[in-house]
Short mmCIF file of C-alpha atoms in Angstrom, two decimals:
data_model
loop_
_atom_site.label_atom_id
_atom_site.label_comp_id
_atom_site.label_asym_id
_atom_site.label_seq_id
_atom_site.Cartn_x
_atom_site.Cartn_y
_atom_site.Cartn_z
CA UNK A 13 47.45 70.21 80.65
CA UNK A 14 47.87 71.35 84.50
CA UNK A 15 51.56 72.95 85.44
CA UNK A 16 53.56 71.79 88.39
CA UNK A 17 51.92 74.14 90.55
CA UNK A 18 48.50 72.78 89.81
CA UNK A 19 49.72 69.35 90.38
CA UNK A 20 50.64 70.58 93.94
CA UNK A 21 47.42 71.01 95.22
CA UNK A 22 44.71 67.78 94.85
CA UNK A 23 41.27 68.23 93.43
CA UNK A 24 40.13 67.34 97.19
CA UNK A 25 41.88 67.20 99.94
CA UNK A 26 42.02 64.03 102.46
CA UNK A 27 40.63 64.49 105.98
CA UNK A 28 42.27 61.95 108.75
CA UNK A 29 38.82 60.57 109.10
CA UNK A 30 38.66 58.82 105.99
CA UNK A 31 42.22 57.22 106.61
CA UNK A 32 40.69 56.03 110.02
CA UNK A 33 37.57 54.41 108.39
CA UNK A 34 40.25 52.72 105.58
CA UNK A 35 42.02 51.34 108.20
CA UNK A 36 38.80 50.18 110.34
CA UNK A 37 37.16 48.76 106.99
CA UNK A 38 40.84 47.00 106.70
CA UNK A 39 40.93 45.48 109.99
CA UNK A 40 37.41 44.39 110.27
CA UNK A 41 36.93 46.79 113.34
CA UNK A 42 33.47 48.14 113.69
CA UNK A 43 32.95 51.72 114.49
CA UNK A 44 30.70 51.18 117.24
CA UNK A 45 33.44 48.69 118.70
CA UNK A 46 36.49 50.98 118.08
CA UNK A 47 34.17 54.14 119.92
CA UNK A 48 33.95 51.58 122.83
CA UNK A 49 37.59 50.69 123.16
CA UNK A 50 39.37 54.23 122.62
CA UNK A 51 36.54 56.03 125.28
CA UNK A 52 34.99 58.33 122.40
CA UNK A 53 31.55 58.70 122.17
CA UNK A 54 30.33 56.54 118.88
CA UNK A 55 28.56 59.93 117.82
CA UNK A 56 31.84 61.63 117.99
CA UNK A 57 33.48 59.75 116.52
CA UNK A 58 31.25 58.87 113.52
CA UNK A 59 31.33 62.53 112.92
CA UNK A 60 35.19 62.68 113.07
CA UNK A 61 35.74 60.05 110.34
CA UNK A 62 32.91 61.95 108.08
CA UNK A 63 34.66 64.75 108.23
CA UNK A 64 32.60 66.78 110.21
CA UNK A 65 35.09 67.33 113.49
CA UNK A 66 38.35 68.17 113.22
CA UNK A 67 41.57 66.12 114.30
CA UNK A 68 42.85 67.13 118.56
CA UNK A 69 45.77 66.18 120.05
CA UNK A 70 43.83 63.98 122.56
CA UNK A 71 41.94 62.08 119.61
CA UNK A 72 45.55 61.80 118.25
CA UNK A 73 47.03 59.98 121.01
CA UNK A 74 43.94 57.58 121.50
CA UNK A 75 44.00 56.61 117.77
CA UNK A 76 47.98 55.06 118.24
CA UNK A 77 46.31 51.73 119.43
CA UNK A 78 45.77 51.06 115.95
CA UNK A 79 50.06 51.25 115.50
CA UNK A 80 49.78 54.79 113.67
CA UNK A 81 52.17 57.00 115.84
CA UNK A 82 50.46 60.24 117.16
CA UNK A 83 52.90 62.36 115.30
CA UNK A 84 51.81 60.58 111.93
CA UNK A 85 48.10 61.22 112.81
CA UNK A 86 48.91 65.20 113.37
CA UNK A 87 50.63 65.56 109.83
CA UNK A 88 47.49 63.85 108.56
CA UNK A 89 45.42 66.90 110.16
CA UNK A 90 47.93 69.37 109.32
CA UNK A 91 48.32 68.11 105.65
CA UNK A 92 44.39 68.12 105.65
CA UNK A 93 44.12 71.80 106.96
CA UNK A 94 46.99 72.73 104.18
CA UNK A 95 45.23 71.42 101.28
CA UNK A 96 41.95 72.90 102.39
CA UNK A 97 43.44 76.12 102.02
CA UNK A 98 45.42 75.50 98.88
CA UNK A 99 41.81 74.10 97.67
CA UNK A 100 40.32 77.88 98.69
CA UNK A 101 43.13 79.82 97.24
CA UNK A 102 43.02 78.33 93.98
CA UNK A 103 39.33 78.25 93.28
CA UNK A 104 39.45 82.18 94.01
CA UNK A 105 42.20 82.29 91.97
CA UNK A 106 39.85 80.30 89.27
CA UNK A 107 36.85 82.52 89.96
CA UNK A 108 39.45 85.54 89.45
CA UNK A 109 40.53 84.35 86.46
CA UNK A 110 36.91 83.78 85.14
CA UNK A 111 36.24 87.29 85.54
CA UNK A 112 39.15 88.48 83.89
CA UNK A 113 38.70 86.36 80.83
CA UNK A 114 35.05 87.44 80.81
CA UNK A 115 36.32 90.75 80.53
CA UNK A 116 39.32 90.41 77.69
CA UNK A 117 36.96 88.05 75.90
CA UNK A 118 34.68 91.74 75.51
CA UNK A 119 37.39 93.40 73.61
CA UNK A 120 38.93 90.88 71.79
CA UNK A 121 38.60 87.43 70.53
CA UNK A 122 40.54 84.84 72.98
CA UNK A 123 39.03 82.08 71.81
CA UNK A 124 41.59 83.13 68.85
CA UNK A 125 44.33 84.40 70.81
CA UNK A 126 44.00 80.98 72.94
CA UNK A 127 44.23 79.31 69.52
CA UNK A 128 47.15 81.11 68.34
CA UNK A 129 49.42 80.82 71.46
CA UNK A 130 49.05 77.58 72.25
CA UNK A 131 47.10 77.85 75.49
CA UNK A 132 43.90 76.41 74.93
CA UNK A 133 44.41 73.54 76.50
CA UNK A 134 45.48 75.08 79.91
CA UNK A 135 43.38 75.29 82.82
CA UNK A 136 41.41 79.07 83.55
CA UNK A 137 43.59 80.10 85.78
CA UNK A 138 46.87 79.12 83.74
CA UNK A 139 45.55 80.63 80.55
CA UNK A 140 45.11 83.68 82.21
CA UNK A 141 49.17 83.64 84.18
CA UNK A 142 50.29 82.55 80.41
CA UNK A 143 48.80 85.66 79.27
CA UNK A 144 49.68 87.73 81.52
CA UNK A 145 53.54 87.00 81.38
CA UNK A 146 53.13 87.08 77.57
CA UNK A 147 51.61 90.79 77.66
CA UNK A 148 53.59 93.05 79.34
CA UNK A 149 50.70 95.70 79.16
CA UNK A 150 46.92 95.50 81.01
CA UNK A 151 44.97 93.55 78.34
CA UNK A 152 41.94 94.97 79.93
CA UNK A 153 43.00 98.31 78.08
CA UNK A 154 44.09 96.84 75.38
CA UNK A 155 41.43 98.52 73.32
CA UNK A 156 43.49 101.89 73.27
CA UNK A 157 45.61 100.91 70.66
CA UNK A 158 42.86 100.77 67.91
CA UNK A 159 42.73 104.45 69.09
CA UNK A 160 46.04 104.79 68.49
CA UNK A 161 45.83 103.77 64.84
CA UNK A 162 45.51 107.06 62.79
CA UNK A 163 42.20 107.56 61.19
CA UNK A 164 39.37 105.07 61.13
CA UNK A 165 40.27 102.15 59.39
CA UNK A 166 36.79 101.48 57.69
CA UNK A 167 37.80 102.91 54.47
CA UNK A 168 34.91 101.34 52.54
CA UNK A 169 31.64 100.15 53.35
CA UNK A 170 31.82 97.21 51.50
CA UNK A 171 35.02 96.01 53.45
CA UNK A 172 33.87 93.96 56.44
CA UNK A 173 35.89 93.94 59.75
CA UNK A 174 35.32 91.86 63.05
CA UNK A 175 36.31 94.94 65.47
CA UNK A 176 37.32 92.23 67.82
CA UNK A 177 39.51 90.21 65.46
CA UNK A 178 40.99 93.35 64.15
CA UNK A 179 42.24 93.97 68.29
CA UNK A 180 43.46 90.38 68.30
CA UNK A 181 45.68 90.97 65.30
CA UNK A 182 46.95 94.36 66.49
CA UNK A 183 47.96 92.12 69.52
CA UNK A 184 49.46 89.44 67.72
CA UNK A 185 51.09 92.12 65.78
CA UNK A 186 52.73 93.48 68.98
CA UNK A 187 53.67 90.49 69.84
CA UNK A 188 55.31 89.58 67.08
CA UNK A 189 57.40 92.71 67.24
CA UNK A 190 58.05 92.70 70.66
CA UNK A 191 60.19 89.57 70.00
CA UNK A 192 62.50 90.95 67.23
CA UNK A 193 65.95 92.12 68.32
CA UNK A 194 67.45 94.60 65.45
CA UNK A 195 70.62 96.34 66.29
CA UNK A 196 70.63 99.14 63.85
CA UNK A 197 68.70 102.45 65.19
CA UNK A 198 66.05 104.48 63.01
CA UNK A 199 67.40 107.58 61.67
CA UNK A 200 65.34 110.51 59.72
CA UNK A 201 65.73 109.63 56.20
CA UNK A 202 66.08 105.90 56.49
CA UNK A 203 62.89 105.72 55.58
CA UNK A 204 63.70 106.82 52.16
CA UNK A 205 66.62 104.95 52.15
CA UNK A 206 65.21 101.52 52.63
CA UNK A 207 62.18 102.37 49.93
CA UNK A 208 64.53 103.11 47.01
CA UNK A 209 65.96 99.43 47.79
CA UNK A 210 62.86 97.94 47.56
CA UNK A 211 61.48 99.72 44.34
CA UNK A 212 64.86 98.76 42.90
CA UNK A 213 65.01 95.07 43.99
CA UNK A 214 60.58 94.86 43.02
CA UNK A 215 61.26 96.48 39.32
CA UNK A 216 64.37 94.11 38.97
CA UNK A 217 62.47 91.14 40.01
CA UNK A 218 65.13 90.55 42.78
CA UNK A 219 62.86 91.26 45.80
CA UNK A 220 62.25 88.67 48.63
CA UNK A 221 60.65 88.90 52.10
CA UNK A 222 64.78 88.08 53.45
CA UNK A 223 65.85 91.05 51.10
CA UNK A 224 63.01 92.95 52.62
CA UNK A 225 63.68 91.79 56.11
CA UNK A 226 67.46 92.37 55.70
CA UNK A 227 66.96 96.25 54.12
CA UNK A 228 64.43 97.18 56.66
CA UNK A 229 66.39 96.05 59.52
CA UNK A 230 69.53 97.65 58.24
CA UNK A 231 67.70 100.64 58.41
CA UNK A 232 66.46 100.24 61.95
CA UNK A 233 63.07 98.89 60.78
CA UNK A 234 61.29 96.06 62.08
CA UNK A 235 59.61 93.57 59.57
CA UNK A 236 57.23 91.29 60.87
CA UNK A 237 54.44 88.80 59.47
CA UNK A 238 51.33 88.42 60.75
CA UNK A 239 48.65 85.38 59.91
CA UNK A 240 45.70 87.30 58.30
CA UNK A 241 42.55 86.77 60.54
CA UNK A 242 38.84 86.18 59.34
CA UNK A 243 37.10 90.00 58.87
CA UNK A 244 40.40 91.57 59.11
CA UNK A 245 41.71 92.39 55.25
CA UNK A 246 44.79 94.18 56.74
CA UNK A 247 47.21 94.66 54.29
CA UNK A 248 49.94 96.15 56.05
CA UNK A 249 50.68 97.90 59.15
CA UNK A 250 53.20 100.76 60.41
CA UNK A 251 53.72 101.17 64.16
CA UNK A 252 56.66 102.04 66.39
CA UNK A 253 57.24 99.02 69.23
CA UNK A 254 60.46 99.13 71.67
CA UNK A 255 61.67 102.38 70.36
CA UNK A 256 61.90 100.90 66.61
CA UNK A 257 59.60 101.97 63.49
CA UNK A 258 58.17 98.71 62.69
CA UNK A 259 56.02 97.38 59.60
CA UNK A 260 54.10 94.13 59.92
CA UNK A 261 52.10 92.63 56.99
CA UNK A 262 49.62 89.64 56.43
CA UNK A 263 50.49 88.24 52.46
CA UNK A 264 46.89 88.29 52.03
CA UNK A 265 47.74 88.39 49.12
CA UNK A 266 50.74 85.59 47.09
CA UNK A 267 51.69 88.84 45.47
CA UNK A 268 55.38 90.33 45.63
CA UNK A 269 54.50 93.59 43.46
CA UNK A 270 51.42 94.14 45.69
CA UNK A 271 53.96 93.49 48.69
CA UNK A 272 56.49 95.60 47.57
CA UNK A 273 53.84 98.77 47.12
CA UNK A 274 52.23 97.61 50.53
CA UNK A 275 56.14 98.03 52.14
CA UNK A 276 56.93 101.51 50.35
CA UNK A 277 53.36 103.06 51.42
CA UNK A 278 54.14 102.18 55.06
CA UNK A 279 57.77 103.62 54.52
CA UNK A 280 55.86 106.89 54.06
CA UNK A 281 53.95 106.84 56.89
CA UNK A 282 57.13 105.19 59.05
CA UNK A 283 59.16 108.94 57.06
CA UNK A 284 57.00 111.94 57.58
CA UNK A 285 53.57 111.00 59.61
CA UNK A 286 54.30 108.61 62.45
CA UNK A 287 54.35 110.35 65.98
CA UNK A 288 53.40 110.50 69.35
CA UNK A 289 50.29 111.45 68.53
CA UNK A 290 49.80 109.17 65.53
CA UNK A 291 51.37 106.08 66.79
CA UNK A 292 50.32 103.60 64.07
CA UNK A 293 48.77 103.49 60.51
CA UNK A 294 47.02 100.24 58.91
CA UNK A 295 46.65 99.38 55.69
CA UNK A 296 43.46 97.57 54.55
CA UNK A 297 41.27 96.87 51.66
CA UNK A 298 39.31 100.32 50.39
CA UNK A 299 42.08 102.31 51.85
CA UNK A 300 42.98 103.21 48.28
CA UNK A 301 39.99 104.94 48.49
CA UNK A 302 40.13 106.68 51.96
CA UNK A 303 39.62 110.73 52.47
CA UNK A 304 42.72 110.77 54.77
CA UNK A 305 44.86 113.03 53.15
CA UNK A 306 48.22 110.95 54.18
CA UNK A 307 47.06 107.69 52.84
CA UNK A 308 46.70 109.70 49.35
CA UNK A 309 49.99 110.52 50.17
CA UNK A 310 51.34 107.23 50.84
CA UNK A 311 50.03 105.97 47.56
CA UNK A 312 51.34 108.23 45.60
CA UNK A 313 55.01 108.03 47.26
CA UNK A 314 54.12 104.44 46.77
CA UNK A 315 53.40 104.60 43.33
CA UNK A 316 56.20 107.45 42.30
CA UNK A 317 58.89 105.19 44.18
CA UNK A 318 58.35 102.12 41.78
CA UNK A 319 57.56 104.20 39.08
CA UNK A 320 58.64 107.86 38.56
CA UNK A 321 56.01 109.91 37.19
CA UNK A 322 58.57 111.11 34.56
CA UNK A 323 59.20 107.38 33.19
CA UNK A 324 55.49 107.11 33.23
CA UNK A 325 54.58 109.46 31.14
CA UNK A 326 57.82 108.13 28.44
CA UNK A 327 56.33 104.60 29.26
CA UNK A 328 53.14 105.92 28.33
CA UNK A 329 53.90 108.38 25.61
CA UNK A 330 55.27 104.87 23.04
CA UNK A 331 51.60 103.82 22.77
CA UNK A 332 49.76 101.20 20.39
CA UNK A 333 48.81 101.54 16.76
CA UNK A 334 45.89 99.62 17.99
CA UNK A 335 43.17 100.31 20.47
CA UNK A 336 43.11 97.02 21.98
CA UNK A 337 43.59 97.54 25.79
CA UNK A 338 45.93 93.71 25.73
CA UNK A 339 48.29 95.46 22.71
CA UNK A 340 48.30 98.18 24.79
CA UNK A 341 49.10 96.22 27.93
CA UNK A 342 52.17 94.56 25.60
CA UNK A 343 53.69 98.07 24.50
CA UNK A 344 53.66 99.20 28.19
CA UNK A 345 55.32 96.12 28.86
CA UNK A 346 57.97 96.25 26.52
CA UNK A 347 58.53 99.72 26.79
CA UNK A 348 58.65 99.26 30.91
CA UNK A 349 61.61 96.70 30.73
CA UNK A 350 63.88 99.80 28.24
CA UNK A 351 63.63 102.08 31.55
CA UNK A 352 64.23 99.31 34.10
CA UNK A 353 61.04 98.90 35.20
CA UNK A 354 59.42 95.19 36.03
CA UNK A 355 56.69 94.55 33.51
CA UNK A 356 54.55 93.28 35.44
CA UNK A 357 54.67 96.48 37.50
CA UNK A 358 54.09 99.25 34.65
CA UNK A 359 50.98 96.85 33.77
CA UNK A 360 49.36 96.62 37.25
CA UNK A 361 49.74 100.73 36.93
CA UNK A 362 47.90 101.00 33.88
CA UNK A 363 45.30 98.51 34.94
CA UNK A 364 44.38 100.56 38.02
CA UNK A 365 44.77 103.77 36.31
CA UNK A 366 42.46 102.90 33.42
CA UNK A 367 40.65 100.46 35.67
CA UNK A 368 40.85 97.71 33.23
CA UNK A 369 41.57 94.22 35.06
CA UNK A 370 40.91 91.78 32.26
CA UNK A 371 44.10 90.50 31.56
CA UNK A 372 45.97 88.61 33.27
CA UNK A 373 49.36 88.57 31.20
CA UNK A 374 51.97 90.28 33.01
CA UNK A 375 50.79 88.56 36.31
CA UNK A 376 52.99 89.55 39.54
CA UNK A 377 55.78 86.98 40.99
CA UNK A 378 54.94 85.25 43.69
CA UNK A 379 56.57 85.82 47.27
CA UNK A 380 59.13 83.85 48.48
#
């Protein structure tokens, strides 16, 4: 697909020669003959129509025998000596392009990017202006803001990540944001605000990414979703974009409870530990296991939030006549729902507390 610009300069351009030997061929005139009858050496003139000399104003006027005015003949040369130089400019501009690409394509996947925007099918050079005008930062140092993520985000050693995937999500995820108008400014405490309306709406089984959306925003939050990318098990991700605190998650999960805790741990982050120094967080697989002290934190504000630890230990405190981890699971349940709490909630808790998955009654909602 070539743009309107491209189109505007041909693949090669036309030198006045070869319209001379078109109309020579057309006419039945032989070289040697014409040479003869306009006083140009046959040598000269041989050259002229192979390209080789250049168009003059005295050529020009000899060549109007054939009917072709001399003024026609000199936009001929002049067109010629335009496209030459369009031809020049845009294969450095191609070569320049190269480069460039050769360089992004080191810190992140384009191949991807390409893939996700939509310009794949452009030419070099395009790609490159599309991405450009798309990114309103130098791409080339794009790689700072994986610095600017708090921590490491290799939590576990088990968890594999594509470094270069994991940039071209953090891109997409700016991107993303970087579209989203919200009128409503952050304030100090909104934070807390918005995650007591989604713990409420999750343990009610009223939660939705809209409601979500529509209580972040309120807030002065941003909300965005991100496609998940191969190697890169984000979960969720806090940053601030445009002035605005700003969460953006994947659904790597078709989990609303798991959502819901994803939302209020970024919440935390978003409340007490984003900065200027610590200008993003990311959630990923294993980081329920990470030494940094604030993700601890932001799982338990997570946790607390849906469930106080209070209720908990009531919830917990009925127990079961029977030792059976799934009669267990159902008093937990049952009890759950007297205190307002979703089911399905109170049992993921006790699952990861007693690290017993092998159930699967009580299963989350989906998200919708």
């Amino acid at each position: 697909m070539e743009t309107k610009s491209d189109r505007a300069i041909p693949f090669k351009a036309v030198h006045p020669g070869e319209i001379l030997r078109e109309e020579l061929k057309e006419r039945g005139i032989k070289q040697k003959d014409f040479a003869k009858q306009i006083g140009v050496q046959a040598t000269h003139l041989n050259e002229f129509i192979h390209g080789k000399r250049n168009l003059n104003s005295d050529l020009a006027m000899k060549l109007e025998v054939l009917g072709i005015p001399y003024t026609l003949w000199m936009n001929f040369h002049n067109g010629y000596l335009y496209e030459i130089k369009g031809i020049e400019k845009k294969q450095a501009e191609e070569q320049e392009a190269h480069a460039y690409e050769t360089e992004c394509e080191a810190i992140f996947n384009l191949k991807l990017l390409y893939k996700k925007l939509g310009f794949s099918d452009l030419t070099c050079r395009a790609r490159v202006r599309k991405l450009k005008e798309t990114f309103k930062f130098d791409l080339l140092s794009s790689s700072e803001m994986k610095s600017q993520v708090a921590g490491l985000y290799r939590h576990s050693m088990k968890v594999q990540i594509d470094d270069r995937n994991m940039l071209t999500w953090l891109l997409l995820s700016w991107l993303e944001a970087s579209r989203v108008e919200i009128q409503n400014e952050y304030k100090k405490g909104n934070g807390l605000k918005a995650a007591e309306i989604v713990a409420a709406m999750a343990n009610s089984q009223s939660l939705s990414v809209q409601a979500i959306k529509d209580c972040l925003n309120q807030n002065g939050i941003m909300y965005v979703n991100v496609e998940k990318l191969d190697k890169v098990p984000v979960d969720a991700y806090s940053s601030i974009v445009n002035g605005h605190p700003c969460i953006t998650v994947t659904y790597r999960y078709n989990d609303i409870d798991k959502l819901a805790f994803d939302i209020l741990h970024e919440l935390c982050h978003i409340e007490y530990h984003l900065s200027e120094e610590n200008k993003a967080f990311i959630s990923i697989e294993g980081t329920l296991y990470s030494k940094d002290p604030r993700e601890r934190e932001a799982n338990e504000f997570a946790k607390n939030q849906l469930i106080s630890e209070e209720i908990w230990n009531k919830i917990l405190s009925v127990g079961s006549k029977s030792l059976s981890p799934h009669k267990i699971v159902k008093a937990i349940a049952t009890e759950a729902e007297k205190y307002g709490i979703s089911p399905s909630i109170a049992v993921a808790r006790y699952k990861h507390d007693a690290n017993w998955y092998q159930t699967s009654a009580y299963k989350s909602p989906k998200i919708q």
